[in-house]
Amino acid sequence: MKSILAQRIQAAREAMFPAVNQKDIAAKLGKSPSAVSLWESGKNEPRPAEIVALAKTFGVSVGWLMGADETNNTVQTSSSQGTPVVSIDALKTWDLQAPEEYVYTSRDYPVGTAVGFKNNSSALPSVAPMGAICIVSRAHPTTNGTPVVAMVDGDLLLRRIVQDGGQTLLLSDDPRFASIPLDKATVIGRIVEVIQRTTL
């Protein structure tokens, strides 16, 4: 199990907006991206001066980052209830006020950065089967090949971001669904986890 320091370094970085990656943090601190990766995985710990620099970068106290000060946690991880699951309409506006339920995910996401919804689309069966609960994150960057939820003309779509020549498109696994230029859509977030329930 990862240390509190490792968990909080990762949570604080992922909660930053606009989103930053390990390489960005490494450059700011004059370290290698692999050093930041080792800190977040708990395989190595930053030196005291690096912890101070991380706290300043993330806008949190050193005590909170170390797990000693619970009162100054400007970055919170998901509530003990789990990650909220909302309706499709609530997802369109990122309204987390009245979740339909909560689900436990494989990891904690900073509060307000991730939400679940029940998939009713057959556009990306390789990633998100119909009926599965998709966890969408606003904190994770979207890159070539990543599955996303996007809005086009008021409709939510599940698609994969694909760079084709000089154009970036939103593509479905199913060729019956039209390709959409990324600049014609609003990306809501990246699909980071899919939960399938089985009935015994």
mmCIF file of N, CA and C in Angstrom, residues 105-197:
data_model
loop_
_atom_site.group_PDB
_atom_site.id
_atom_site.type_symbol
_atom_site.label_atom_id
_atom_site.label_comp_id
_atom_site.label_asym_id
_atom_site.label_seq_id
_atom_site.Cartn_x
_atom_site.Cartn_y
_atom_site.Cartn_z
ATOM 1 N N THR A 105 -14.388 2.978 -6.343
ATOM 2 C CA THR A 105 -13.533 2.847 -7.511
ATOM 3 C C THR A 105 -12.187 2.265 -7.102
ATOM 4 N N SER A 106 -11.365 1.946 -8.089
ATOM 5 C CA SER A 106 -10.070 1.322 -7.798
ATOM 6 C C SER A 106 -9.099 2.287 -7.143
ATOM 7 N N ARG A 107 -9.408 3.571 -7.194
ATOM 8 C CA ARG A 107 -8.565 4.581 -6.554
ATOM 9 C C ARG A 107 -9.424 5.760 -6.156
ATOM 10 N N ASP A 108 -8.879 6.621 -5.315
ATOM 11 C CA ASP A 108 -9.580 7.846 -4.928
ATOM 12 C C ASP A 108 -9.277 8.935 -5.949
ATOM 13 N N TYR A 109 -10.294 9.703 -6.269
ATOM 14 C CA TYR A 109 -10.142 10.851 -7.146
ATOM 15 C C TYR A 109 -10.391 12.100 -6.324
ATOM 16 N N PRO A 110 -9.665 13.186 -6.572
ATOM 17 C CA PRO A 110 -9.941 14.421 -5.835
ATOM 18 C C PRO A 110 -11.407 14.817 -6.000
ATOM 19 N N VAL A 111 -12.005 15.290 -4.910
ATOM 20 C CA VAL A 111 -13.422 15.649 -4.905
ATOM 21 C C VAL A 111 -13.717 16.636 -6.027
ATOM 22 N N GLY A 112 -14.780 16.360 -6.769
ATOM 23 C CA GLY A 112 -15.218 17.253 -7.832
ATOM 24 C C GLY A 112 -14.554 17.012 -9.175
ATOM 25 N N THR A 113 -13.561 16.121 -9.236
ATOM 26 C CA THR A 113 -12.857 15.903 -10.504
ATOM 27 C C THR A 113 -13.305 14.645 -11.229
ATOM 28 N N ALA A 114 -14.070 13.780 -10.576
ATOM 29 C CA ALA A 114 -14.494 12.528 -11.212
ATOM 30 C C ALA A 114 -15.941 12.234 -10.848
ATOM 31 N N VAL A 115 -16.634 11.648 -11.806
ATOM 32 C CA VAL A 115 -18.037 11.297 -11.612
ATOM 33 C C VAL A 115 -18.340 10.068 -12.466
ATOM 34 N N GLY A 116 -19.316 9.297 -12.037
ATOM 35 C CA GLY A 116 -19.720 8.131 -12.801
ATOM 36 C C GLY A 116 -21.065 8.357 -13.457
ATOM 37 N N PHE A 117 -21.321 7.594 -14.522
ATOM 38 C CA PHE A 117 -22.632 7.584 -15.152
ATOM 39 C C PHE A 117 -22.858 6.207 -15.759
ATOM 40 N N LYS A 118 -24.120 5.833 -15.894
ATOM 41 C CA LYS A 118 -24.450 4.530 -16.479
ATOM 42 C C LYS A 118 -24.458 4.674 -18.004
ATOM 43 N N ASN A 119 -23.609 3.883 -18.653
ATOM 44 C CA ASN A 119 -23.466 3.977 -20.102
ATOM 45 C C ASN A 119 -24.668 3.382 -20.828
ATOM 46 N N ASN A 120 -25.244 4.155 -21.741
ATOM 47 C CA ASN A 120 -26.345 3.655 -22.565
ATOM 48 C C ASN A 120 -25.992 3.736 -24.052
ATOM 49 N N SER A 121 -24.694 3.796 -24.342
ATOM 50 C CA SER A 121 -24.229 3.926 -25.724
ATOM 51 C C SER A 121 -23.468 2.671 -26.152
ATOM 52 N N SER A 122 -23.625 2.319 -27.417
ATOM 53 C CA SER A 122 -22.877 1.185 -27.969
ATOM 54 C C SER A 122 -21.707 1.649 -28.833
ATOM 55 N N ALA A 123 -21.302 2.887 -28.669
ATOM 56 C CA ALA A 123 -20.264 3.461 -29.526
ATOM 57 C C ALA A 123 -18.858 2.958 -29.209
ATOM 58 N N LEU A 124 -18.574 2.607 -27.954
ATOM 59 C CA LEU A 124 -17.230 2.156 -27.565
ATOM 60 C C LEU A 124 -17.293 0.864 -26.761
ATOM 61 N N PRO A 125 -17.783 -0.220 -27.345
ATOM 62 C CA PRO A 125 -17.905 -1.459 -26.569
ATOM 63 C C PRO A 125 -16.569 -2.030 -26.100
ATOM 64 N N SER A 126 -15.472 -1.687 -26.776
ATOM 65 C CA SER A 126 -14.168 -2.201 -26.344
ATOM 66 C C SER A 126 -13.726 -1.575 -25.032
ATOM 67 N N VAL A 127 -14.286 -0.409 -24.716
ATOM 68 C CA VAL A 127 -13.931 0.301 -23.486
ATOM 69 C C VAL A 127 -15.072 0.263 -22.481
ATOM 70 N N ALA A 128 -16.274 0.581 -22.966
ATOM 71 C CA ALA A 128 -17.415 0.772 -22.073
ATOM 72 C C ALA A 128 -18.642 0.031 -22.594
ATOM 73 N N PRO A 129 -18.847 -1.207 -22.148
ATOM 74 C CA PRO A 129 -20.046 -1.938 -22.565
ATOM 75 C C PRO A 129 -21.316 -1.237 -22.073
ATOM 76 N N MET A 130 -22.390 -1.448 -22.789
ATOM 77 C CA MET A 130 -23.661 -0.854 -22.364
ATOM 78 C C MET A 130 -24.032 -1.372 -20.974
ATOM 79 N N GLY A 131 -24.542 -0.469 -20.152
ATOM 80 C CA GLY A 131 -24.939 -0.823 -18.796
ATOM 81 C C GLY A 131 -23.826 -0.666 -17.770
ATOM 82 N N ALA A 132 -22.585 -0.532 -18.225
ATOM 83 C CA ALA A 132 -21.470 -0.355 -17.292
ATOM 84 C C ALA A 132 -21.480 1.067 -16.733
ATOM 85 N N ILE A 133 -20.875 1.221 -15.578
ATOM 86 C CA ILE A 133 -20.716 2.559 -15.010
ATOM 87 C C ILE A 133 -19.339 3.062 -15.415
ATOM 88 N N CYS A 134 -19.335 4.174 -16.130
ATOM 89 C CA CYS A 134 -18.089 4.791 -16.586
ATOM 90 C C CYS A 134 -17.703 5.900 -15.617
ATOM 91 N N ILE A 135 -16.455 5.906 -15.188
ATOM 92 C CA ILE A 135 -15.937 6.986 -14.350
ATOM 93 C C ILE A 135 -15.214 7.966 -15.269
ATOM 94 N N VAL A 136 -15.659 9.212 -15.231
ATOM 95 C CA VAL A 136 -15.118 10.262 -16.086
ATOM 96 C C VAL A 136 -14.347 11.234 -15.208
ATOM 97 N N SER A 137 -13.126 11.558 -15.630
ATOM 98 C CA SER A 137 -12.277 12.467 -14.862
ATOM 99 C C SER A 137 -11.988 13.728 -15.656
ATOM 100 N N ARG A 138 -12.084 14.851 -14.980
ATOM 101 C CA ARG A 138 -11.674 16.125 -15.578
ATOM 102 C C ARG A 138 -10.199 16.409 -15.304
ATOM 103 N N ALA A 139 -9.610 15.682 -14.366
ATOM 104 C CA ALA A 139 -8.226 15.938 -13.977
ATOM 105 C C ALA A 139 -7.225 15.222 -14.875
ATOM 106 N N HIS A 140 -7.650 14.180 -15.563
ATOM 107 C CA HIS A 140 -6.736 13.422 -16.409
ATOM 108 C C HIS A 140 -6.675 14.042 -17.806
ATOM 109 N N PRO A 141 -5.481 14.198 -18.349
ATOM 110 C CA PRO A 141 -5.369 14.784 -19.690
ATOM 111 C C PRO A 141 -5.912 13.844 -20.756
ATOM 112 N N THR A 142 -6.399 14.436 -21.829
ATOM 113 C CA THR A 142 -6.865 13.647 -22.964
ATOM 114 C C THR A 142 -5.776 13.686 -24.030
ATOM 115 N N THR A 143 -5.402 12.521 -24.503
ATOM 116 C CA THR A 143 -4.363 12.411 -25.519
ATOM 117 C C THR A 143 -4.841 11.468 -26.617
ATOM 118 N N ASN A 144 -4.039 11.332 -27.640
ATOM 119 C CA ASN A 144 -4.384 10.455 -28.751
ATOM 120 C C ASN A 144 -4.672 9.037 -28.247
ATOM 121 N N GLY A 145 -5.830 8.525 -28.620
ATOM 122 C CA GLY A 145 -6.210 7.175 -28.240
ATOM 123 C C GLY A 145 -7.047 7.064 -26.985
ATOM 124 N N THR A 146 -7.188 8.145 -26.220
ATOM 125 C CA THR A 146 -7.937 8.037 -24.968
ATOM 126 C C THR A 146 -9.439 8.106 -25.211
ATOM 127 N N PRO A 147 -10.201 7.317 -24.461
ATOM 128 C CA PRO A 147 -11.660 7.387 -24.562
ATOM 129 C C PRO A 147 -12.177 8.579 -23.757
ATOM 130 N N VAL A 148 -13.147 9.279 -24.324
ATOM 131 C CA VAL A 148 -13.684 10.472 -23.675
ATOM 132 C C VAL A 148 -15.197 10.499 -23.775
ATOM 133 N N VAL A 149 -15.790 11.353 -22.953
ATOM 134 C CA VAL A 149 -17.190 11.717 -23.085
ATOM 135 C C VAL A 149 -17.182 13.145 -23.611
ATOM 136 N N ALA A 150 -17.893 13.365 -24.706
ATOM 137 C CA ALA A 150 -17.926 14.690 -25.321
ATOM 138 C C ALA A 150 -19.376 15.088 -25.593
ATOM 139 N N MET A 151 -19.592 16.391 -25.711
ATOM 140 C CA MET A 151 -20.927 16.881 -26.011
ATOM 141 C C MET A 151 -20.908 17.537 -27.389
ATOM 142 N N VAL A 152 -21.870 17.129 -28.222
ATOM 143 C CA VAL A 152 -22.029 17.693 -29.558
ATOM 144 C C VAL A 152 -23.503 18.022 -29.738
ATOM 145 N N ASP A 153 -23.798 19.288 -29.965
ATOM 146 C CA ASP A 153 -25.184 19.737 -30.162
ATOM 147 C C ASP A 153 -26.110 19.267 -29.045
ATOM 148 N N GLY A 154 -25.646 19.305 -27.806
ATOM 149 C CA GLY A 154 -26.460 18.943 -26.655
ATOM 150 C C GLY A 154 -26.539 17.459 -26.347
ATOM 151 N N ASP A 155 -25.907 16.627 -27.186
ATOM 152 C CA ASP A 155 -25.917 15.182 -26.962
ATOM 153 C C ASP A 155 -24.570 14.724 -26.420
ATOM 154 N N LEU A 156 -24.603 13.801 -25.448
ATOM 155 C CA LEU A 156 -23.365 13.215 -24.933
ATOM 156 C C LEU A 156 -22.973 12.022 -25.786
ATOM 157 N N LEU A 157 -21.688 11.952 -26.107
ATOM 158 C CA LEU A 157 -21.168 10.879 -26.938
ATOM 159 C C LEU A 157 -19.955 10.253 -26.281
ATOM 160 N N LEU A 158 -19.808 8.951 -26.428
ATOM 161 C CA LEU A 158 -18.580 8.265 -26.033
ATOM 162 C C LEU A 158 -17.770 8.057 -27.300
ATOM 163 N N ARG A 159 -16.555 8.528 -27.288
ATOM 164 C CA ARG A 159 -15.695 8.403 -28.453
ATOM 165 C C ARG A 159 -14.241 8.278 -27.999
ATOM 166 N N ARG A 160 -13.391 7.963 -28.944
ATOM 167 C CA ARG A 160 -11.952 7.891 -28.709
ATOM 168 C C ARG A 160 -11.309 9.025 -29.505
ATOM 169 N N ILE A 161 -10.369 9.747 -28.880
ATOM 170 C CA ILE A 161 -9.646 10.804 -29.585
ATOM 171 C C ILE A 161 -8.589 10.144 -30.466
ATOM 172 N N VAL A 162 -8.633 10.471 -31.756
ATOM 173 C CA VAL A 162 -7.683 9.892 -32.707
ATOM 174 C C VAL A 162 -7.145 10.999 -33.604
ATOM 175 N N GLN A 163 -5.831 11.055 -33.711
ATOM 176 C CA GLN A 163 -5.207 12.013 -34.625
ATOM 177 C C GLN A 163 -5.028 11.329 -35.967
ATOM 178 N N ASP A 164 -5.630 11.909 -36.980
ATOM 179 C CA ASP A 164 -5.585 11.341 -38.326
ATOM 180 C C ASP A 164 -5.010 12.396 -39.255
ATOM 181 N N GLY A 165 -3.731 12.228 -39.599
ATOM 182 C CA GLY A 165 -3.069 13.244 -40.414
ATOM 183 C C GLY A 165 -2.961 14.522 -39.601
ATOM 184 N N GLY A 166 -3.457 15.612 -40.141
ATOM 185 C CA GLY A 166 -3.412 16.884 -39.422
ATOM 186 C C GLY A 166 -4.677 17.180 -38.653
ATOM 187 N N GLN A 167 -5.587 16.230 -38.591
ATOM 188 C CA GLN A 167 -6.876 16.469 -37.949
ATOM 189 C C GLN A 167 -7.049 15.575 -36.727
ATOM 190 N N THR A 168 -7.678 16.112 -35.689
ATOM 191 C CA THR A 168 -7.997 15.316 -34.509
ATOM 192 C C THR A 168 -9.494 15.045 -34.516
ATOM 193 N N LEU A 169 -9.832 13.762 -34.434
ATOM 194 C CA LEU A 169 -11.222 13.333 -34.558
ATOM 195 C C LEU A 169 -11.694 12.598 -33.317
ATOM 196 N N LEU A 170 -13.001 12.548 -33.158
ATOM 197 C CA LEU A 170 -13.646 11.691 -32.173
ATOM 198 C C LEU A 170 -14.223 10.518 -32.939
ATOM 199 N N LEU A 171 -13.725 9.306 -32.657
ATOM 200 C CA LEU A 171 -14.135 8.112 -33.391
ATOM 201 C C LEU A 171 -14.787 7.098 -32.473
ATOM 202 N N SER A 172 -15.697 6.334 -33.062
ATOM 203 C CA SER A 172 -16.367 5.237 -32.378
ATOM 204 C C SER A 172 -15.707 3.928 -32.788
ATOM 205 N N ASP A 173 -15.900 2.879 -31.988
ATOM 206 C CA ASP A 173 -15.474 1.538 -32.397
ATOM 207 C C ASP A 173 -16.335 1.047 -33.557
ATOM 208 N N ASP A 174 -17.555 1.532 -33.629
ATOM 209 C CA ASP A 174 -18.536 1.092 -34.609
ATOM 210 C C ASP A 174 -18.557 2.071 -35.786
ATOM 211 N N PRO A 175 -18.222 1.616 -36.994
ATOM 212 C CA PRO A 175 -18.171 2.531 -38.144
ATOM 213 C C PRO A 175 -19.527 3.129 -38.528
ATOM 214 N N ARG A 176 -20.609 2.628 -37.956
ATOM 215 C CA ARG A 176 -21.918 3.230 -38.240
ATOM 216 C C ARG A 176 -22.051 4.620 -37.626
ATOM 217 N N PHE A 177 -21.215 4.904 -36.598
ATOM 218 C CA PHE A 177 -21.246 6.219 -35.965
ATOM 219 C C PHE A 177 -20.273 7.136 -36.706
ATOM 220 N N ALA A 178 -20.726 8.326 -37.024
ATOM 221 C CA ALA A 178 -19.914 9.275 -37.791
ATOM 222 C C ALA A 178 -18.708 9.774 -36.989
ATOM 223 N N SER A 179 -17.626 10.056 -37.704
ATOM 224 C CA SER A 179 -16.461 10.712 -37.095
ATOM 225 C C SER A 179 -16.805 12.178 -36.885
ATOM 226 N N ILE A 180 -16.291 12.740 -35.805
ATOM 227 C CA ILE A 180 -16.584 14.138 -35.484
ATOM 228 C C ILE A 180 -15.269 14.866 -35.255
ATOM 229 N N PRO A 181 -15.046 15.984 -35.935
ATOM 230 C CA PRO A 181 -13.836 16.766 -35.652
ATOM 231 C C PRO A 181 -13.865 17.241 -34.196
ATOM 232 N N LEU A 182 -12.739 17.132 -33.523
ATOM 233 C CA LEU A 182 -12.672 17.506 -32.105
ATOM 234 C C LEU A 182 -13.083 18.956 -31.877
ATOM 235 N N ASP A 183 -12.777 19.830 -32.823
ATOM 236 C CA ASP A 183 -13.118 21.247 -32.632
ATOM 237 C C ASP A 183 -14.622 21.522 -32.734
ATOM 238 N N LYS A 184 -15.412 20.519 -33.094
ATOM 239 C CA LYS A 184 -16.878 20.653 -33.147
ATOM 240 C C LYS A 184 -17.545 20.110 -31.883
ATOM 241 N N ALA A 185 -16.730 19.685 -30.916
ATOM 242 C CA ALA A 185 -17.257 19.056 -29.698
ATOM 243 C C ALA A 185 -16.667 19.713 -28.462
ATOM 244 N N THR A 186 -17.328 19.508 -27.348
ATOM 245 C CA THR A 186 -16.812 19.924 -26.045
ATOM 246 C C THR A 186 -16.528 18.656 -25.257
ATOM 247 N N VAL A 187 -15.263 18.438 -24.929
ATOM 248 C CA VAL A 187 -14.898 17.249 -24.160
ATOM 249 C C VAL A 187 -15.263 17.483 -22.700
ATOM 250 N N ILE A 188 -16.093 16.595 -22.153
ATOM 251 C CA ILE A 188 -16.495 16.670 -20.747
ATOM 252 C C ILE A 188 -15.393 16.109 -19.862
ATOM 253 N N GLY A 189 -14.805 14.985 -20.267
ATOM 254 C CA GLY A 189 -13.733 14.383 -19.483
ATOM 255 C C GLY A 189 -13.283 13.070 -20.087
ATOM 256 N N ARG A 190 -12.263 12.523 -19.491
ATOM 257 C CA ARG A 190 -11.660 11.269 -19.953
ATOM 258 C C ARG A 190 -12.244 10.097 -19.167
ATOM 259 N N ILE A 191 -12.573 9.022 -19.859
ATOM 260 C CA ILE A 191 -13.031 7.808 -19.179
ATOM 261 C C ILE A 191 -11.799 7.133 -18.598
ATOM 262 N N VAL A 192 -11.751 7.027 -17.277
ATOM 263 C CA VAL A 192 -10.564 6.496 -16.604
ATOM 264 C C VAL A 192 -10.805 5.135 -15.959
ATOM 265 N N GLU A 193 -12.069 4.759 -15.845
ATOM 266 C CA GLU A 193 -12.383 3.494 -15.185
ATOM 267 C C GLU A 193 -13.777 3.062 -15.616
ATOM 268 N N VAL A 194 -13.974 1.756 -15.740
ATOM 269 C CA VAL A 194 -15.283 1.208 -16.099
ATOM 270 C C VAL A 194 -15.612 0.111 -15.098
ATOM 271 N N ILE A 195 -16.814 0.184 -14.544
ATOM 272 C CA ILE A 195 -17.252 -0.792 -13.542
ATOM 273 C C ILE A 195 -18.425 -1.566 -14.119
ATOM 274 N N GLN A 196 -18.268 -2.883 -14.191
ATOM 275 C CA GLN A 196 -19.354 -3.744 -14.662
ATOM 276 C C GLN A 196 -19.883 -4.540 -13.484
ATOM 277 N N ARG A 197 -21.171 -4.504 -13.323
ATOM 278 C CA ARG A 197 -21.808 -5.255 -12.245
ATOM 279 C C ARG A 197 -22.323 -6.566 -12.788
#
